[in-house]
Short mmCIF file of C-alpha atoms and ligand atoms in Angstrom, two decimals:
data_model
loop_
_atom_site.label_atom_id
_atom_site.label_comp_id
_atom_site.label_asym_id
_atom_site.label_seq_id
_atom_site.Cartn_x
_atom_site.Cartn_y
_atom_site.Cartn_z
CA MET A 1 0.00 0.00 0.00
CA GLU A 2 1.53 3.32 -1.08
CA PHE A 3 -0.08 6.58 -0.01
CA GLU A 4 2.66 8.94 -1.12
CA LEU A 5 2.06 10.74 -4.38
CA SER A 6 4.74 10.31 -7.04
CA ASP A 7 7.09 13.22 -7.83
CA GLU A 8 5.15 13.81 -11.04
CA GLU A 9 1.83 13.87 -9.19
CA GLN A 10 3.15 16.25 -6.53
CA ALA A 11 4.57 18.61 -9.16
CA PHE A 12 1.29 18.59 -11.10
CA GLN A 13 -0.72 19.16 -7.93
CA ALA A 14 1.51 22.12 -7.05
CA ALA A 15 1.09 23.59 -10.56
CA VAL A 16 -2.71 23.33 -10.36
CA ARG A 17 -2.72 24.82 -6.84
CA LYS A 18 -0.72 27.75 -8.21
CA PHE A 19 -3.24 28.15 -11.03
CA GLY A 20 -6.03 28.04 -8.44
CA ASP A 21 -4.40 30.69 -6.25
CA LYS A 22 -3.24 33.02 -9.00
CA VAL A 23 -5.97 32.68 -11.60
CA LEU A 24 -9.13 31.16 -10.12
CA ARG A 25 -9.36 32.87 -6.73
CA PRO A 26 -8.99 36.40 -8.12
CA ASN A 27 -11.66 35.58 -10.72
CA GLU A 28 -14.21 33.58 -8.70
CA ARG A 29 -16.45 36.52 -7.78
CA LYS A 30 -16.37 37.71 -11.39
CA ILE A 31 -17.18 34.17 -12.57
CA ASP A 32 -20.19 34.18 -10.25
CA SER A 33 -21.44 37.68 -11.01
CA GLU A 34 -20.86 37.64 -14.79
CA GLY A 35 -22.15 34.09 -15.19
CA ARG A 36 -19.28 32.75 -17.24
CA ILE A 37 -15.70 31.55 -16.93
CA PRO A 38 -13.55 34.20 -18.67
CA PRO A 39 -12.04 32.92 -21.94
CA GLU A 40 -8.54 33.71 -20.67
CA VAL A 41 -9.10 31.36 -17.71
CA LEU A 42 -10.16 28.57 -20.07
CA GLN A 43 -7.15 29.28 -22.25
CA GLU A 44 -4.85 28.95 -19.26
CA MET A 45 -6.56 25.68 -18.36
CA ALA A 46 -5.99 24.45 -21.91
CA ARG A 47 -2.33 25.48 -21.69
CA LEU A 48 -1.91 23.48 -18.49
CA GLY A 49 -3.61 20.46 -20.03
CA LEU A 50 -6.58 20.69 -17.67
CA LEU A 51 -9.36 20.46 -20.23
CA ALA A 52 -10.67 16.92 -20.77
CA MET A 53 -7.52 15.77 -18.97
CA PRO A 54 -7.85 11.99 -19.29
CA VAL A 55 -8.34 12.17 -23.08
CA PRO A 56 -5.35 10.52 -24.82
CA THR A 57 -2.73 12.83 -26.29
CA GLU A 58 -3.52 11.72 -29.86
CA TYR A 59 -6.90 13.48 -29.50
CA GLY A 60 -5.42 16.57 -27.88
CA GLY A 61 -5.71 15.64 -24.19
CA LEU A 62 -3.09 15.16 -21.53
CA GLY A 63 -3.72 11.43 -21.20
CA GLY A 64 -3.91 12.05 -17.45
CA SER A 65 -4.62 9.22 -15.05
CA ALA A 66 -7.75 9.26 -12.89
CA VAL A 67 -5.54 9.95 -9.85
CA LEU A 68 -3.94 12.96 -11.56
CA THR A 69 -7.38 14.20 -12.64
CA GLU A 70 -8.71 13.70 -9.11
CA LEU A 71 -5.86 15.80 -7.72
CA ALA A 72 -6.56 18.53 -10.26
CA ALA A 73 -10.29 18.48 -9.40
CA GLU A 74 -9.47 18.95 -5.71
CA GLU A 75 -7.36 22.01 -6.56
CA ILE A 76 -9.92 23.52 -8.92
CA GLY A 77 -12.68 23.06 -6.33
CA ARG A 78 -10.41 24.81 -3.85
CA GLY A 79 -9.51 27.60 -6.30
CA ASP A 80 -12.94 28.58 -7.61
CA PHE A 81 -15.13 28.17 -4.57
CA SER A 82 -18.31 28.70 -6.61
CA MET A 83 -17.65 25.26 -8.19
CA ALA A 84 -18.37 26.57 -11.69
CA THR A 85 -14.84 25.92 -12.96
CA ALA A 86 -14.80 22.53 -11.24
CA VAL A 87 -18.02 21.55 -13.03
CA PHE A 88 -16.65 22.64 -16.39
CA PHE A 89 -13.45 20.70 -15.65
CA LEU A 90 -14.99 17.47 -14.42
CA LEU A 91 -17.70 17.19 -17.07
CA GLU A 92 -15.15 17.43 -19.83
CA ALA A 93 -12.79 15.08 -18.00
CA GLY A 94 -15.41 12.38 -17.40
CA TRP A 95 -17.34 12.60 -20.63
CA GLY A 96 -14.28 13.41 -22.75
CA TRP A 97 -12.79 10.16 -21.48
CA THR A 98 -16.04 8.30 -22.29
CA LEU A 99 -16.04 9.66 -25.84
CA SER A 100 -12.37 8.80 -26.26
CA GLN A 101 -13.12 5.19 -25.25
CA HIS A 102 -16.35 4.54 -27.09
CA GLY A 103 -16.64 7.14 -29.88
CA THR A 104 -15.88 6.46 -33.53
CA GLU A 105 -12.45 7.48 -34.75
CA GLU A 106 -13.99 10.20 -36.93
CA ALA A 107 -15.98 11.65 -34.04
CA LYS A 108 -13.02 11.64 -31.66
CA ARG A 109 -10.77 13.42 -34.16
CA GLU A 110 -13.46 16.01 -34.84
CA ILE A 111 -14.84 16.65 -31.34
CA LEU A 112 -12.06 16.17 -28.81
CA PRO A 113 -9.23 18.49 -29.96
CA PRO A 114 -11.34 21.70 -29.78
CA VAL A 115 -12.67 20.60 -26.37
CA CYS A 116 -9.12 20.11 -25.08
CA GLN A 117 -8.18 23.53 -26.48
CA GLY A 118 -11.04 25.32 -24.71
CA LYS A 119 -12.71 26.12 -28.03
CA ALA A 120 -15.75 23.88 -27.55
CA PHE A 121 -17.70 22.40 -24.65
CA LEU A 122 -18.58 18.76 -24.03
CA GLY A 123 -21.24 17.75 -21.50
CA ILE A 124 -23.76 15.06 -20.63
CA ALA A 125 -27.51 14.93 -21.30
CA THR A 126 -29.45 12.25 -19.47
CA THR A 127 -31.94 14.14 -17.26
CA GLU A 128 -35.41 14.97 -18.56
CA PRO A 129 -38.14 17.27 -17.25
CA THR A 130 -39.93 14.15 -15.96
CA GLY A 131 -36.92 13.03 -13.93
CA GLY A 132 -33.23 12.31 -13.81
CA SER A 133 -32.87 9.46 -11.32
CA ASP A 134 -35.00 6.87 -13.08
CA LEU A 135 -32.99 6.84 -16.29
CA ALA A 136 -34.39 3.58 -17.59
CA HIS A 137 -37.77 5.29 -18.03
CA MET A 138 -36.54 8.25 -20.00
CA ARG A 139 -38.64 9.40 -22.94
CA THR A 140 -36.25 10.96 -25.44
CA THR A 141 -36.05 8.65 -28.43
CA SER A 142 -33.71 7.94 -31.32
CA THR A 143 -34.97 6.37 -34.54
CA ARG A 144 -32.63 4.86 -37.07
CA THR A 145 -32.48 6.72 -40.42
CA SER A 146 -30.54 5.87 -43.59
CA ASP A 147 -27.39 7.60 -42.33
CA GLY A 148 -27.83 7.95 -38.59
CA PHE A 149 -30.59 8.75 -36.12
CA SER A 150 -33.46 11.13 -35.60
CA VAL A 151 -33.78 12.34 -32.00
CA ARG A 152 -37.03 13.55 -30.45
CA GLY A 153 -37.73 14.62 -26.88
CA GLU A 154 -36.40 16.96 -24.24
CA LYS A 155 -33.48 16.99 -21.81
CA ALA A 156 -33.35 19.35 -18.86
CA PHE A 157 -31.03 20.69 -16.16
CA LEU A 158 -28.05 20.19 -18.45
CA SER A 159 -24.82 21.90 -17.50
CA GLY A 160 -23.15 23.88 -20.24
CA VAL A 161 -26.05 24.40 -22.65
CA GLU A 162 -25.14 28.06 -23.19
CA GLU A 163 -21.41 27.31 -23.39
CA ALA A 164 -21.98 24.63 -26.03
CA ARG A 165 -24.28 26.96 -27.95
CA THR A 166 -21.89 29.90 -27.98
CA MET A 167 -18.46 28.21 -28.02
CA GLY A 168 -19.53 25.18 -30.04
CA GLY A 169 -19.77 21.61 -28.82
CA GLY A 170 -22.53 19.44 -27.49
CA HIS A 171 -23.64 16.74 -25.09
CA LEU A 172 -23.39 12.98 -24.95
CA THR A 173 -27.11 12.26 -25.02
CA LEU A 174 -28.80 9.13 -23.77
CA THR A 175 -31.81 8.16 -25.89
CA LYS A 176 -34.20 5.26 -26.03
CA SER A 177 -34.13 3.40 -29.31
CA THR A 178 -37.56 3.23 -30.99
CA ASP A 179 -36.81 -0.27 -32.26
CA GLY A 180 -37.12 -1.46 -28.65
CA LYS A 181 -33.55 -2.71 -28.55
CA GLY A 182 -32.17 -0.56 -25.78
CA PHE A 183 -30.48 2.83 -25.55
CA ASN A 184 -28.37 4.78 -27.99
CA PHE A 185 -25.72 7.09 -26.56
CA LEU A 186 -25.21 9.87 -29.10
CA TYR A 187 -23.09 13.00 -29.30
CA VAL A 188 -25.54 15.74 -30.26
CA PRO A 189 -24.10 19.14 -31.25
CA THR A 190 -26.09 21.77 -29.41
CA THR A 191 -26.72 23.90 -32.48
CA ALA A 192 -27.86 20.98 -34.67
CA ALA A 193 -30.92 21.75 -36.77
CA GLY A 194 -33.99 20.64 -34.82
CA ASN A 195 -32.59 21.64 -31.43
CA SER A 196 -33.87 24.54 -29.38
CA THR A 197 -32.33 25.56 -26.07
CA GLN A 198 -33.52 27.22 -22.90
CA LYS A 199 -31.51 28.61 -19.98
CA PHE A 200 -32.52 28.11 -16.33
CA GLN A 201 -31.86 30.54 -13.48
CA ASN A 202 -29.80 28.71 -10.89
CA MET A 203 -28.98 29.71 -7.33
CA GLY A 204 -25.28 28.89 -7.58
CA ARG A 205 -22.21 27.92 -9.66
CA MET A 206 -23.32 30.74 -11.91
CA GLY A 207 -20.23 30.59 -14.13
CA ILE A 208 -21.58 27.58 -16.00
CA SER A 209 -25.10 27.58 -17.38
CA THR A 210 -27.81 25.01 -16.79
CA GLY A 211 -30.58 24.59 -19.31
CA ALA A 212 -32.77 22.42 -21.48
CA ILE A 213 -32.58 21.16 -25.04
CA THR A 214 -35.66 20.19 -27.05
CA TYR A 215 -35.02 17.83 -29.97
CA SER A 216 -37.54 18.04 -32.81
CA ASP A 217 -36.44 15.45 -35.33
CA THR A 218 -32.79 16.36 -34.78
CA LYS A 219 -30.67 14.46 -37.28
CA VAL A 220 -27.55 12.89 -35.77
CA PRO A 221 -25.05 11.21 -38.11
CA ARG A 222 -24.12 7.61 -37.35
CA LYS A 223 -20.50 8.59 -36.66
CA TYR A 224 -21.75 10.21 -33.43
CA LEU A 225 -22.99 6.94 -31.94
CA LEU A 226 -20.92 5.74 -28.96
CA GLY A 227 -20.34 2.03 -28.73
CA GLU A 228 -22.78 -0.40 -30.31
CA GLU A 229 -26.35 0.46 -31.19
CA GLY A 230 -28.67 -0.35 -28.27
CA HIS A 231 -25.85 -0.60 -25.70
CA GLY A 232 -25.67 3.03 -24.59
CA PHE A 233 -27.08 2.66 -21.09
CA ASP A 234 -24.05 0.89 -19.65
CA LEU A 235 -21.70 3.37 -21.31
CA ALA A 236 -23.52 6.24 -19.59
CA LEU A 237 -23.32 4.45 -16.24
CA GLU A 238 -19.59 3.91 -16.75
CA GLY A 239 -19.16 7.62 -17.56
CA PHE A 240 -21.03 8.56 -14.38
CA THR A 241 -18.71 6.34 -12.36
CA VAL A 242 -15.72 8.27 -13.70
CA ALA A 243 -17.28 11.75 -13.46
CA ARG A 244 -18.62 11.20 -9.92
CA THR A 245 -15.10 10.61 -8.64
CA PHE A 246 -14.08 14.05 -9.88
CA VAL A 247 -17.26 15.65 -8.47
CA SER A 248 -16.30 14.26 -5.08
CA ALA A 249 -12.73 15.52 -5.45
CA ALA A 250 -13.97 19.04 -6.21
CA CYS A 251 -16.13 18.93 -3.05
CA ILE A 252 -13.09 17.88 -1.03
CA GLY A 253 -11.04 20.81 -2.34
CA ALA A 254 -13.83 23.21 -1.43
CA ALA A 255 -14.14 21.66 2.04
CA GLU A 256 -10.41 21.96 2.69
CA ARG A 257 -10.40 25.59 1.66
CA ALA A 258 -13.39 26.36 3.89
CA LEU A 259 -11.80 24.66 6.88
CA GLU A 260 -8.45 26.41 6.39
CA THR A 261 -10.24 29.74 6.13
CA GLY A 262 -12.20 28.95 9.27
CA ILE A 263 -9.19 27.84 11.29
CA ALA A 264 -7.32 31.03 10.42
CA TYR A 265 -10.37 32.98 11.57
CA ILE A 266 -10.95 31.21 14.89
CA ARG A 267 -7.28 31.63 15.79
CA GLU A 268 -7.74 35.41 15.63
CA ARG A 269 -11.36 36.27 16.36
CA GLN A 270 -11.81 37.17 20.04
CA ALA A 271 -14.88 36.55 22.20
CA PHE A 272 -15.13 36.49 25.99
CA GLY A 273 -11.48 37.53 26.20
CA GLN A 274 -9.89 34.79 24.11
CA PRO A 275 -9.72 33.50 20.54
CA LEU A 276 -12.77 31.50 19.41
CA GLY A 277 -10.45 28.58 18.71
CA LYS A 278 -9.80 28.18 22.44
CA PHE A 279 -13.44 27.26 23.07
CA GLU A 280 -13.76 23.51 22.79
CA GLY A 281 -17.26 23.90 21.38
CA ILE A 282 -15.66 25.36 18.26
CA GLN A 283 -12.27 23.62 18.36
CA PHE A 284 -13.91 20.18 18.43
CA GLU A 285 -16.07 21.07 15.47
CA ALA A 286 -12.94 22.02 13.52
CA VAL A 287 -11.28 18.75 14.48
CA ASP A 288 -14.31 16.68 13.54
CA LEU A 289 -14.53 18.39 10.17
CA TYR A 290 -10.83 17.77 9.54
CA ALA A 291 -11.24 14.06 10.33
CA GLN A 292 -14.24 13.77 8.00
CA ILE A 293 -12.49 15.58 5.16
CA GLU A 294 -9.41 13.37 5.50
CA ALA A 295 -11.62 10.26 5.42
CA VAL A 296 -13.42 11.26 2.22
CA LYS A 297 -10.23 12.53 0.61
CA TRP A 298 -8.53 9.16 0.88
CA GLN A 299 -11.74 7.37 -0.04
CA CYS A 300 -11.80 9.52 -3.17
CA ARG A 301 -8.17 8.96 -4.06
CA ARG A 302 -8.70 5.22 -3.65
CA ALA A 303 -11.70 5.42 -5.98
CA ALA A 304 -9.50 7.19 -8.55
CA TRP A 305 -6.78 4.59 -8.06
CA LEU A 306 -9.35 1.82 -8.70
CA LEU A 307 -10.50 3.63 -11.83
CA ASP A 308 -6.93 3.67 -13.13
CA LYS A 309 -6.36 0.04 -12.25
CA TYR A 310 -9.59 -1.24 -13.81
CA THR A 311 -12.04 1.06 -15.60
CA LEU A 312 -9.55 3.26 -17.45
CA ALA A 313 -7.52 0.16 -18.26
CA GLY A 314 -10.59 -1.38 -19.91
CA ASP A 315 -10.82 -4.11 -17.26
CA ASP A 316 -14.40 -4.73 -16.07
CA SER A 317 -13.47 -7.59 -13.72
CA HIS A 318 -13.75 -5.46 -10.55
CA ARG A 319 -16.79 -3.44 -11.59
CA SER A 320 -18.63 -3.92 -8.30
CA GLU A 321 -15.62 -2.83 -6.24
CA VAL A 322 -15.15 0.28 -8.39
CA VAL A 323 -18.84 1.18 -8.35
CA LYS A 324 -19.06 0.78 -4.56
CA ALA A 325 -15.98 2.94 -4.00
CA VAL A 326 -17.30 5.71 -6.26
CA ALA A 327 -20.89 5.66 -4.98
CA SER A 328 -19.58 5.73 -1.39
CA VAL A 329 -17.51 8.83 -1.96
CA LYS A 330 -20.20 10.60 -4.01
CA LEU A 331 -22.55 9.86 -1.10
CA THR A 332 -20.20 11.32 1.52
CA ALA A 333 -18.12 14.08 -0.08
CA PRO A 334 -20.89 16.59 -0.94
CA PRO A 335 -22.46 16.48 2.57
CA VAL A 336 -19.03 16.79 4.21
CA ALA A 337 -18.24 19.80 2.03
CA PHE A 338 -21.65 21.35 2.65
CA GLU A 339 -21.39 20.81 6.41
CA THR A 340 -17.87 22.27 6.49
CA VAL A 341 -18.86 25.41 4.64
CA LYS A 342 -21.97 25.79 6.79
CA ARG A 343 -20.07 25.35 10.08
CA VAL A 344 -17.32 27.77 9.09
CA MET A 345 -19.97 30.28 8.07
CA MET A 346 -21.37 30.05 11.58
CA TRP A 347 -17.94 30.58 13.18
CA TYR A 348 -17.82 33.85 11.27
CA GLY A 349 -21.15 34.94 12.77
CA ALA A 350 -22.79 37.78 10.86
CA ALA A 351 -19.72 38.26 8.66
CA GLY A 352 -20.22 34.71 7.35
CA TYR A 353 -23.51 35.80 5.86
CA THR A 354 -21.87 38.53 3.77
CA LYS A 355 -20.47 38.32 0.28
CA ASP A 356 -17.25 39.92 1.56
CA VAL A 357 -16.27 36.71 3.32
CA GLY A 358 -17.47 34.70 0.34
CA LEU A 359 -18.47 31.46 2.01
CA GLU A 360 -21.90 31.67 0.37
CA LEU A 361 -20.22 31.00 -2.98
CA GLY A 362 -19.18 27.57 -1.75
CA LEU A 363 -22.49 26.89 -0.04
CA ARG A 364 -24.43 27.62 -3.23
CA GLY A 365 -21.98 25.66 -5.36
CA VAL A 366 -21.74 22.52 -3.25
CA MET A 367 -25.53 22.43 -2.88
CA SER A 368 -25.82 21.46 -6.55
CA TYR A 369 -24.18 18.14 -5.69
CA MET A 370 -26.51 17.60 -2.79
CA VAL A 371 -29.68 18.06 -4.83
CA GLY A 372 -28.73 15.94 -7.76
CA ALA A 373 -25.96 16.86 -10.19
CA GLU A 374 -24.30 13.62 -11.38
CA GLY A 375 -26.87 11.68 -9.34
CA GLY A 376 -28.59 12.50 -6.05
CA LEU A 377 -27.50 11.13 -2.67
CA ASN A 378 -30.33 8.60 -2.55
CA ILE A 379 -29.28 7.33 -5.96
CA MET A 380 -25.83 6.60 -4.51
CA ARG A 381 -27.62 4.71 -1.73
CA ILE A 382 -29.61 2.74 -4.31
CA ILE A 383 -26.42 1.86 -6.21
CA LEU A 384 -24.74 0.73 -3.00
CA GLY A 385 -27.83 -1.17 -1.85
CA ARG A 386 -27.88 -3.04 -5.13
CA GLU A 387 -24.22 -3.96 -4.87
CA LEU A 388 -24.41 -4.92 -1.18
CA LEU A 389 -27.76 -6.73 -1.04
CA GLY A 390 -28.24 -7.85 -4.61
CA LYS A 391 -30.59 -7.19 -7.52
CA GLU A 392 -33.53 -8.91 -5.79
CA PHE A 393 -33.52 -6.09 -3.21
CA VAL A 394 -33.02 -3.32 -5.76
CA PRO A 395 -34.57 -4.62 -8.97
CA TYR A 396 -34.35 -1.35 -10.89
CA ARG A 397 -31.35 0.64 -12.06
C1 FAD B 401 -26.78 22.34 -11.09
C2 FAD B 401 -27.17 21.06 -11.77
C3 FAD B 401 -26.54 20.67 -12.93
C4 FAD B 401 -26.92 19.49 -13.57
N1 FAD B 401 -26.28 19.13 -14.72
C5 FAD B 401 -26.72 18.04 -15.41
C6 FAD B 401 -26.13 17.68 -16.68
O1 FAD B 401 -25.16 18.29 -17.12
N2 FAD B 401 -26.67 16.67 -17.35
C7 FAD B 401 -27.74 15.94 -16.90
O2 FAD B 401 -28.18 15.03 -17.57
N3 FAD B 401 -28.31 16.26 -15.70
C8 FAD B 401 -27.83 17.27 -14.96
N4 FAD B 401 -28.40 17.60 -13.76
C9 FAD B 401 -29.56 16.87 -13.31
C10 FAD B 401 -29.23 15.80 -12.29
O3 FAD B 401 -28.57 14.71 -12.89
C11 FAD B 401 -30.55 15.40 -11.66
O4 FAD B 401 -30.94 16.47 -10.81
C12 FAD B 401 -30.50 14.12 -10.88
O5 FAD B 401 -30.23 13.03 -11.69
C13 FAD B 401 -31.83 13.90 -10.13
O6 FAD B 401 -32.90 13.98 -11.03
P1 FAD B 401 -34.13 14.98 -10.74
O7 FAD B 401 -33.58 16.30 -10.40
O8 FAD B 401 -35.06 14.87 -11.87
O9 FAD B 401 -34.78 14.40 -9.44
P2 FAD B 401 -35.76 13.15 -9.31
O10 FAD B 401 -35.25 12.02 -10.13
O11 FAD B 401 -37.15 13.62 -9.57
O12 FAD B 401 -35.58 12.81 -7.79
C14 FAD B 401 -36.02 13.75 -6.80
C15 FAD B 401 -35.42 13.36 -5.46
O13 FAD B 401 -35.87 12.07 -5.09
C16 FAD B 401 -34.77 11.21 -4.87
N5 FAD B 401 -35.13 9.88 -5.36
C17 FAD B 401 -35.40 9.51 -6.63
N6 FAD B 401 -35.69 8.22 -6.69
C18 FAD B 401 -35.62 7.73 -5.43
C19 FAD B 401 -35.81 6.45 -4.82
N7 FAD B 401 -36.10 5.37 -5.56
N8 FAD B 401 -35.66 6.34 -3.49
C20 FAD B 401 -35.34 7.40 -2.73
N9 FAD B 401 -35.13 8.63 -3.24
C21 FAD B 401 -35.27 8.80 -4.57
C22 FAD B 401 -33.62 11.81 -5.62
O14 FAD B 401 -32.35 11.46 -5.06
C23 FAD B 401 -33.91 13.30 -5.48
O15 FAD B 401 -33.41 13.75 -4.25
C24 FAD B 401 -27.97 18.72 -13.04
C25 FAD B 401 -28.60 19.10 -11.85
C26 FAD B 401 -28.20 20.25 -11.21
C27 FAD B 401 -28.85 20.62 -9.92
#
C-alpha cells in the first residue's frame, strides 16, 4: 500500500494549486457575477492540459490518469469556490474520457481536440423534465435513419447548454431506441438543426449555465454513436462512475479551503477575552470536520486509483468494487463539504452571511451536488444497496 504521491503527481498538484491561487481565486467573484468563466481562464486551463484531462494525447488531451485528474479536481474546487470551474473541468474530464473510449475514430478526431483547447464544450444529457434518477424510463427517443438517427424529446437541467451553444460543442445524449432494442448514446451538437435551447436561473455555480434542449427530429449522423447500437445505457453508467469521482474531489477541495479559512479565523477572532479557537465547542467542530475531510479525501483517491487500475484500463473484472468505491464517496463528499462550509460560516457569525467573506459562494456551489448533479445522494444509496444486497432487493437501475 503506497499513499505517497509520485514526484510527477506532486509537481502537477503544485502547478494546479498555483493556477487556483493566481488565476481562479482572483476571478471567482467575477465568474459568479458575470455568469461565465472568462475565456482567458479557459485558455490557461488548456495550456496546463486541464481540459478533458484523461483524453489521450492523440486526441489533444493530456492522457492524465484518474488519480492525476482527481488531484486537479481537488485544486480547482479549492480555487474557484463557486464550483463553476470545477463543473466545467470534471464534465469534460469524465465525458471526454467516455467519448475517447467509445466514440468512432472520426468523431473523436473532430470533437475532442477543440474541447481540449477550450474552443468547444462537451457535456452530458441524461436528465429529462420528468426526472433524472429513473434513467431507464426516459422518454427521449432515437430512430434509425438511412445515415444515422433522428432524436425527439427533451433533456433538462443540463450543465453547459449556453457554453456549447456559444463556443460550439454538445452533449453525450442518452436516448431510447424506438426499435425497442435498448439505448443509444449519441453525441448531439447543441446547435444541430432541430434543437432549441432554454436557460434556467440557478442559485449557484453561476459561471456555467444550466438549461434544457428540445429535440424536434434532430438528425444525428451515425458517426456520433458511442459504442454499439442499443448498448448506450451501460456506457452512460460507466461515464457517471468516472465523473462522480471528480465531483467528489472538487467537493473535497472546497471543504479543505473552507476549513483552512475557518481555522485562520478562529485563531484570531476574540470573544469572551480569548480567541474563538480556544473554546472547545468550536475547536472540536474544527477537528471533527478535519477528520471527515481526511476520510473522504482518501476514499476519493482510492476510488480514482481503482478507476486507473480497472475502468480506465478497460478491465471490467472489478466493476462492483469500483462502483461501490465511487458511490460511497459521491454519497459522503458533498455532505461533508456542505457541512464544512456551513459550520465555518457560523464561526464567522454575521460576517459569514456577507459576500465579503465569500463562504456563500461555496455553499451555493456545493448544494448542486446535494440536490442531484451527477446523481442524487439517494441514488448513490440505491447503487450501493444493489451492490451490497443484490438485484432482488433493488430490482431497478
Ligand atoms: C446544477 C445542476 C446541474 C446538472 N447538470 C446536469 C447535466 O449536465 N446533465 C444531466 O443530464 N443532468 C444534470 N443535472 C440533473 C441531475 O442529474 C438530476 O438532478 C438528478 O439526476 C436527479 O434527477 P431529478 O432532479 O429529476 O430528481 P428526481 O429524479 O425527480 O428525484 C427527486 C429526489 O428524489 C430522490 N429519489 C429519486 N428516486 C428515489 C428512490 N427510488 N428512493 C429514494 N429517493 C429517490 C432523488 O435522489 C432526489 O433527491 C444537473 C442538476 C443540477 C442541480
